[in-house]
Coordinates of C-alpha atoms in Angstrom, one line a residue:
X321 CA 0.0 0.0 0.0
X322 CA 2.9 2.4 0.7
X323 CA 4.3 1.6 -2.7
X324 CA 1.0 2.5 -4.5
X325 CA 0.7 5.7 -2.6
X326 CA 4.1 6.7 -3.8
X327 CA 3.2 6.0 -7.4
X328 CA 0.0 8.0 -7.1
X329 CA 2.0 10.9 -5.7
X330 CA 4.3 10.8 -8.7
X331 CA 1.4 10.8 -11.2
X332 CA -0.3 13.8 -9.6
X333 CA 2.8 16.0 -9.8
X334 CA 1.8 19.3 -11.6
X335 CA 3.7 21.2 -14.2
X336 CA 5.5 23.4 -11.7
X337 CA 7.0 20.4 -10.1
X338 CA 8.0 18.9 -13.4
X339 CA 10.0 22.1 -14.2
X340 CA 11.9 21.7 -11.0
X341 CA 12.9 18.1 -11.7
X342 CA 16.5 17.7 -12.7
X343 CA 17.2 16.9 -16.3
X344 CA 19.0 13.7 -15.6
X345 CA 16.2 12.3 -13.3
X346 CA 13.5 10.7 -15.4
X347 CA 10.2 9.3 -14.0
X348 CA 11.1 5.8 -15.4
X349 CA 14.2 5.6 -13.3
X350 CA 12.4 6.7 -10.1
X351 CA 9.7 4.1 -10.7
X352 CA 12.2 1.4 -11.2
X353 CA 13.9 2.3 -8.0
X354 CA 10.7 2.2 -6.1
X355 CA 9.7 -1.1 -7.6
X356 CA 12.8 -2.7 -6.2
X357 CA 12.5 -1.4 -2.7
X358 CA 9.2 -3.1 -1.7
X359 CA 10.4 -6.5 -2.8
X360 CA 13.2 -6.4 -0.4
X361 CA 10.9 -5.4 2.5
X362 CA 8.5 -8.2 1.5
X363 CA 11.2 -10.7 1.6
X364 CA 12.3 -9.6 5.0
X365 CA 8.8 -9.7 6.3
X366 CA 8.3 -13.2 4.7
X367 CA 11.4 -14.5 6.3
X368 CA 10.4 -13.1 9.7
X369 CA 7.0 -14.7 9.4
X370 CA 8.6 -18.0 8.4
X371 CA 10.8 -17.8 11.5
X372 CA 7.8 -17.1 13.7
X373 CA 5.9 -20.1 12.2
X374 CA 8.9 -22.3 12.7
X375 CA 9.1 -21.2 16.4
X376 CA 5.4 -21.8 16.8
X377 CA 5.7 -25.2 15.2
X378 CA 8.5 -26.1 17.6
X379 CA 6.5 -24.8 20.6
X380 CA 3.5 -26.8 19.4
X381 CA 5.5 -30.0 19.1
X382 CA 7.0 -29.5 22.6
X383 CA 3.5 -28.9 24.0
X384 CA 2.2 -31.9 22.1
X385 CA 4.8 -34.0 23.9
X386 CA 3.8 -32.6 27.3
X387 CA 0.1 -32.7 26.8
X388 CA -0.5 -36.4 27.5
X389 CA 1.4 -36.2 30.8
X390 CA -0.5 -33.1 31.7
X391 CA -3.8 -34.8 31.0
X392 CA -2.7 -37.8 33.2
X393 CA -1.9 -35.4 36.0
X394 CA -5.2 -33.7 35.6
X395 CA -7.1 -37.0 35.8
X396 CA -5.1 -38.0 38.8
X397 CA -5.9 -34.7 40.5
X398 CA -9.6 -35.2 39.7
X399 CA -9.5 -38.8 41.2
X400 CA -7.7 -37.5 44.3
X401 CA -10.4 -34.8 44.8
X402 CA -13.1 -37.4 44.4
X403 CA -11.3 -39.7 46.9
X404 CA -11.0 -36.9 49.4
X405 CA -14.7 -36.0 49.1
X406 CA -15.6 -39.7 49.7
X407 CA -13.3 -39.8 52.7
X408 CA -14.8 -36.6 54.1
X409 CA -18.3 -38.0 53.7
X410 CA -17.3 -41.2 55.4
X411 CA -15.6 -39.3 58.3
X412 CA -18.8 -37.2 58.7
X413 CA -20.9 -40.4 58.8
X414 CA -18.6 -41.9 61.4
X415 CA -18.7 -38.8 63.5
X416 CA -22.5 -38.7 63.4
X417 CA -22.6 -42.4 64.4
X418 CA -20.2 -41.7 67.3
X419 CA -22.3 -38.8 68.5
X420 CA -25.4 -40.9 68.3
X421 CA -23.7 -43.6 70.4
X422 CA -22.6 -41.0 72.9
X423 CA -26.1 -39.7 73.2
X424 CA -27.5 -43.2 73.7
X425 CA -24.8 -43.9 76.3
X426 CA -25.5 -40.7 78.2
X427 CA -29.2 -41.4 78.2
X428 CA -28.6 -44.9 79.5
X429 CA -26.3 -43.6 82.3
X430 CA -28.9 -41.0 83.3
X431 CA -31.6 -43.7 83.3
X432 CA -29.5 -45.8 85.6
X433 CA -28.9 -42.9 87.9
X434 CA -32.6 -42.2 88.1
X435 CA -33.1 -45.9 88.8
X436 CA -30.6 -45.6 91.7
X437 CA -32.5 -42.6 93.0
X438 CA -35.7 -44.5 93.0
X439 CA -34.1 -47.4 94.8
X440 CA -32.8 -45.1 97.5
X441 CA -36.3 -43.7 98.0
X442 CA -37.7 -47.2 98.3
X443 CA -35.0 -48.1 100.8
X444 CA -35.9 -45.0 102.9
X445 CA -39.5 -46.0 102.9
X446 CA -38.7 -49.6 103.8
X447 CA -36.5 -48.4 106.6
X448 CA -39.3 -46.1 107.9
X449 CA -41.7 -49.0 107.9
X450 CA -39.2 -51.3 109.7
X451 CA -38.4 -53.5 106.7
X452 CA -34.7 -53.8 107.4
X453 CA -33.4 -57.0 109.1
X454 CA -29.8 -57.7 110.2
X455 CA -29.5 -60.6 107.8
X456 CA -30.6 -58.6 104.8
X457 CA -27.1 -57.1 104.2
X458 CA -25.4 -60.5 104.1
X459 CA -28.1 -61.9 101.7
X460 CA -27.7 -59.1 99.2
X461 CA -23.9 -59.4 99.1
X462 CA -24.2 -62.9 97.8
X463 CA -25.9 -61.6 94.7
X464 CA -24.4 -58.3 93.7
X465 CA -25.7 -56.0 91.0
X466 CA -23.3 -54.4 88.6
X467 CA -23.7 -51.6 86.0
X468 CA -22.1 -52.7 82.6
X469 CA -21.9 -51.1 79.2
X470 CA -22.6 -53.4 76.2
X471 CA -21.1 -52.2 72.9
X472 CA -21.0 -55.3 70.8
X473 CA -21.5 -59.1 70.8
X474 CA -24.5 -61.4 70.8
X475 CA -26.4 -62.4 73.9
X476 CA -29.1 -65.2 74.1
X477 CA -31.7 -65.3 76.9
X478 CA -33.8 -68.0 78.5
X479 CA -37.2 -67.0 77.1
X480 CA -39.1 -69.6 79.0
X481 CA -38.9 -67.5 82.2
X482 CA -40.3 -64.1 82.9
X483 CA -36.9 -62.7 84.0
X484 CA -34.3 -61.7 81.4
X485 CA -31.7 -64.4 82.3
X486 CA -28.6 -64.9 80.1
X487 CA -28.4 -68.3 78.5
X488 CA -25.2 -67.6 76.5
X489 CA -23.1 -64.6 75.7
X490 CA -20.2 -63.9 73.4
X491 CA -19.0 -60.9 75.4
X492 CA -17.1 -60.7 78.6
X493 CA -19.5 -58.3 80.3
X494 CA -22.2 -60.9 80.7
X495 CA -22.1 -64.6 81.8
X496 CA -24.5 -67.5 81.7
X497 CA -27.0 -67.2 84.6
X498 CA -26.8 -63.4 84.9
X499 CA -30.1 -61.6 85.0
X500 CA -30.7 -58.2 83.4
X501 CA -32.5 -56.0 85.9
X502 CA -32.7 -52.8 84.0
X503 CA -31.8 -51.5 80.5
X504 CA -31.0 -47.8 80.1
X505 CA -32.8 -47.1 83.4
X506 CA -36.0 -49.0 82.4
X507 CA -37.1 -52.1 84.3
X508 CA -36.3 -55.2 82.1
X509 CA -39.0 -57.1 83.9
X510 CA -41.7 -54.7 82.7
X511 CA -40.6 -55.0 79.1
X512 CA -42.0 -57.5 76.6
X513 CA -39.4 -59.6 74.7
X514 CA -40.0 -57.5 71.6
X515 CA -39.3 -54.3 73.4
X516 CA -36.3 -55.7 75.2
X517 CA -34.8 -57.0 71.9
X518 CA -35.3 -53.7 70.2
X519 CA -33.7 -51.7 73.0
X520 CA -30.8 -54.2 73.3
X521 CA -30.0 -54.0 69.6
X522 CA -29.5 -50.2 69.8
X523 CA -25.9 -50.3 71.0
X524 CA -24.3 -49.1 73.2
X525 CA -26.6 -49.9 76.1
X526 CA -26.2 -49.6 79.9
X527 CA -27.4 -52.6 81.8
X528 CA -27.8 -53.3 85.5
X529 CA -27.0 -57.0 85.9
X530 CA -27.6 -59.2 88.9
X531 CA -24.8 -61.7 88.8
X532 CA -25.3 -65.4 89.3
X533 CA -24.4 -66.5 92.8
X534 CA -20.8 -67.6 92.9
X535 CA -18.8 -69.2 95.6
X536 CA -15.6 -67.1 95.4
X537 CA -13.1 -65.7 93.0
X538 CA -12.3 -62.2 92.0
X539 CA -15.7 -61.6 90.5
X540 CA -17.4 -62.3 93.8
X541 CA -15.1 -59.9 95.7
X542 CA -15.4 -56.9 93.3
X543 CA -17.9 -54.3 94.4
X544 CA -19.8 -52.4 91.8
X545 CA -21.4 -48.9 91.9
X546 CA -24.7 -50.5 92.7
X547 CA -23.5 -52.4 95.7
X548 CA -21.7 -49.3 97.0
X549 CA -24.9 -47.3 96.6
X550 CA -26.9 -50.0 98.4
X551 CA -24.5 -50.1 101.4
X552 CA -24.7 -46.3 101.8
X553 CA -28.5 -46.5 101.5
X554 CA -28.8 -49.2 104.1
X555 CA -26.7 -47.2 106.5
X556 CA -29.1 -44.3 106.0
X557 CA -32.0 -46.7 106.3
X558 CA -30.8 -48.0 109.7
X559 CA -30.7 -44.4 111.0
X560 CA -34.2 -43.7 109.6
X561 CA -35.5 -46.9 111.1
X562 CA -34.1 -46.0 114.5
X563 CA -35.8 -42.6 114.2
X564 CA -39.1 -44.2 113.4
X565 CA -38.7 -46.6 116.2
X566 CA -38.1 -43.7 118.6
X567 CA -41.2 -42.0 117.2
X568 CA -43.4 -45.0 117.7
X569 CA -42.0 -45.9 121.1
X570 CA -42.8 -42.4 122.6
X571 CA -46.5 -43.1 122.9
X572 CA -45.8 -46.5 124.4
X573 CA -43.6 -45.0 127.0
X574 CA -46.3 -42.5 128.0
X575 CA -48.8 -45.3 128.3
X576 CA -46.4 -47.3 130.5
X577 CA -46.0 -44.2 132.8
X578 CA -49.8 -44.0 133.2
X579 CA -49.9 -47.7 134.4
X580 CA -48.5 -48.9 137.7
X581 CA -45.6 -51.2 136.8
X582 CA -43.2 -52.6 139.5
X583 CA -40.8 -50.2 141.1
X584 CA -37.8 -51.3 139.2
X585 CA -39.5 -51.2 135.8
X586 CA -40.9 -47.8 136.6
X587 CA -37.5 -46.4 137.5
X588 CA -36.1 -47.7 134.3
X589 CA -38.9 -46.3 132.2
X590 CA -38.5 -42.9 134.0
X591 CA -34.7 -42.9 133.3
X592 CA -35.2 -43.8 129.6
X593 CA -37.9 -41.1 129.2
X594 CA -35.6 -38.6 130.8
X595 CA -32.7 -39.5 128.5
X596 CA -34.8 -39.0 125.3
X597 CA -35.2 -35.4 124.3
X598 CA -38.4 -35.0 122.2
X599 CA -37.0 -32.0 120.4
X600 CA -33.9 -34.0 119.4
X601 CA -36.0 -36.9 118.1
X602 CA -38.2 -34.5 116.1
X603 CA -35.1 -32.9 114.6
X604 CA -33.7 -36.2 113.6
X605 CA -37.0 -37.3 112.0
X606 CA -37.7 -34.0 110.2
X607 CA -35.8 -34.9 107.0
X608 CA -37.8 -38.0 106.7
X609 CA -41.1 -36.2 107.4
X610 CA -40.2 -33.7 104.7
X611 CA -39.4 -36.5 102.2
X612 CA -42.7 -38.2 102.8
X613 CA -44.8 -35.1 102.7
X614 CA -43.0 -33.9 99.6
X615 CA -43.9 -37.1 97.8
X616 CA -47.5 -36.8 99.0
X617 CA -48.0 -33.2 97.7
X618 CA -48.7 -33.9 94.1
X619 CA -51.1 -36.9 94.5
X620 CA -52.9 -35.1 97.3
X621 CA -53.4 -32.0 95.1
X622 CA -54.7 -34.2 92.3
X623 CA -57.1 -35.9 94.8
X624 CA -58.5 -32.6 96.0
X625 CA -58.8 -31.2 92.4
X626 CA -60.7 -34.3 91.3
X627 CA -63.1 -34.1 94.2
X628 CA -62.7 -37.8 94.9
X629 CA -64.5 -38.7 98.2
X630 CA -62.6 -42.0 98.6
X631 CA -59.5 -40.8 100.5
X632 CA -58.5 -44.3 101.4
X633 CA -58.2 -45.4 97.8
X634 CA -56.1 -42.4 96.9
X635 CA -53.8 -43.0 99.9
X636 CA -53.4 -46.7 98.8
X637 CA -52.4 -45.5 95.3
X638 CA -49.7 -43.3 96.7
X639 CA -48.6 -46.0 99.1
X640 CA -48.1 -48.5 96.2
X641 CA -45.8 -46.0 94.4
X642 CA -43.3 -46.4 97.3
X643 CA -43.5 -50.2 97.2
X644 CA -40.9 -52.2 95.4
X645 CA -42.2 -55.0 93.2
X646 CA -39.5 -57.3 94.6
X647 CA -40.9 -57.1 98.2
X648 CA -44.5 -58.2 97.7
X649 CA -44.4 -60.7 100.5
X650 CA -42.8 -58.3 102.9
X651 CA -45.3 -55.6 102.1
X652 CA -48.2 -58.0 102.6
X653 CA -46.9 -58.9 106.0
X654 CA -46.3 -55.3 107.1
X655 CA -49.2 -53.5 105.4
X656 CA -51.0 -52.5 108.6
X657 CA -47.8 -51.1 110.1
X658 CA -47.0 -49.1 107.0
X659 CA -50.6 -47.9 106.7
X660 CA -50.7 -46.6 110.2
X661 CA -47.3 -44.9 110.0
X662 CA -48.1 -42.9 106.8
X663 CA -51.9 -42.2 107.0
X664 CA -51.7 -39.3 109.5
X665 CA -49.2 -37.5 107.3
X666 CA -51.5 -38.1 104.3
X667 CA -54.5 -36.6 106.0
X668 CA -52.5 -33.5 107.0
X669 CA -51.2 -33.0 103.4
X670 CA -54.7 -33.5 102.0
X671 CA -56.2 -30.9 104.5
X672 CA -53.5 -28.4 103.5
X673 CA -54.3 -28.9 99.9
X674 CA -58.0 -28.4 100.6
X675 CA -57.2 -25.2 102.5
X676 CA -55.1 -23.8 99.6
X677 CA -57.9 -24.7 97.1
X678 CA -60.5 -22.9 99.1

């Protein structure tokens, strides 16, 4: 294009310009010179383009050799990313499963703690009613209860009996002859076999197990949390029983004073009555009274709100709540004594509820 512009400029030269042209410079010579100049520039540009193309071809060949390896690395990177995603999903699933197991284990332990609290309340009531005997402690130590956690393994039970007694076990936590008393704080004896199997399959589970009576060995000498709790409860039960005995013996002592016993017996009764301070006995018994009245408050309020006229039946319902299902025979033999000990407190709590309602 530059060459054509120069030719056009030469053809448009006016007469004035032609007069100024030297005599020896003809237009033909100038044109020939201009025709030779663009060819040299074109050759240079062509050679430069050829060199660029050659360099591009070499670069393309080098890239072509590296491209398969780059594609392999890209595929490996994609596979590694996919593997990491799967590993992350698997880890999240394991963490969720562990959290669920921890929640089940925590619920089971809380249930067993509530079960222990209920047993302590029953022991207090039994002590108040005079149900403790000196030989009871030795009898309970022969068959100890232990709290165990079952994570895995299979356990078969003797389904011909009402109790959940182990027939065979593949775990070290349970042995043949052991009886499952409670599962996650729920009484195993009150469960159907379907409910028991479903709860036992949801591992981990917390079990209270009554061991089969053994004649010795390390297992018989080990003390579990349950046995320790029972020992402490029985010590408290003995104190409460003594307090109840003092409470019940006071009216008898006053009746004996009204009679005319022999002189020696009268002096002994007088000395014993002088040694016992009524205020001290009442102070010792006050925690027990508060416990009994506190447990009566809710059923008494419900009795007053319902307008039920049968106070004896309502009192019997409350009394059965404090009765352990394992002591049916004892309760039947001591029913009158328990009734007479707790009925005055029930009447006072009911009267207080009526006063508040009015």
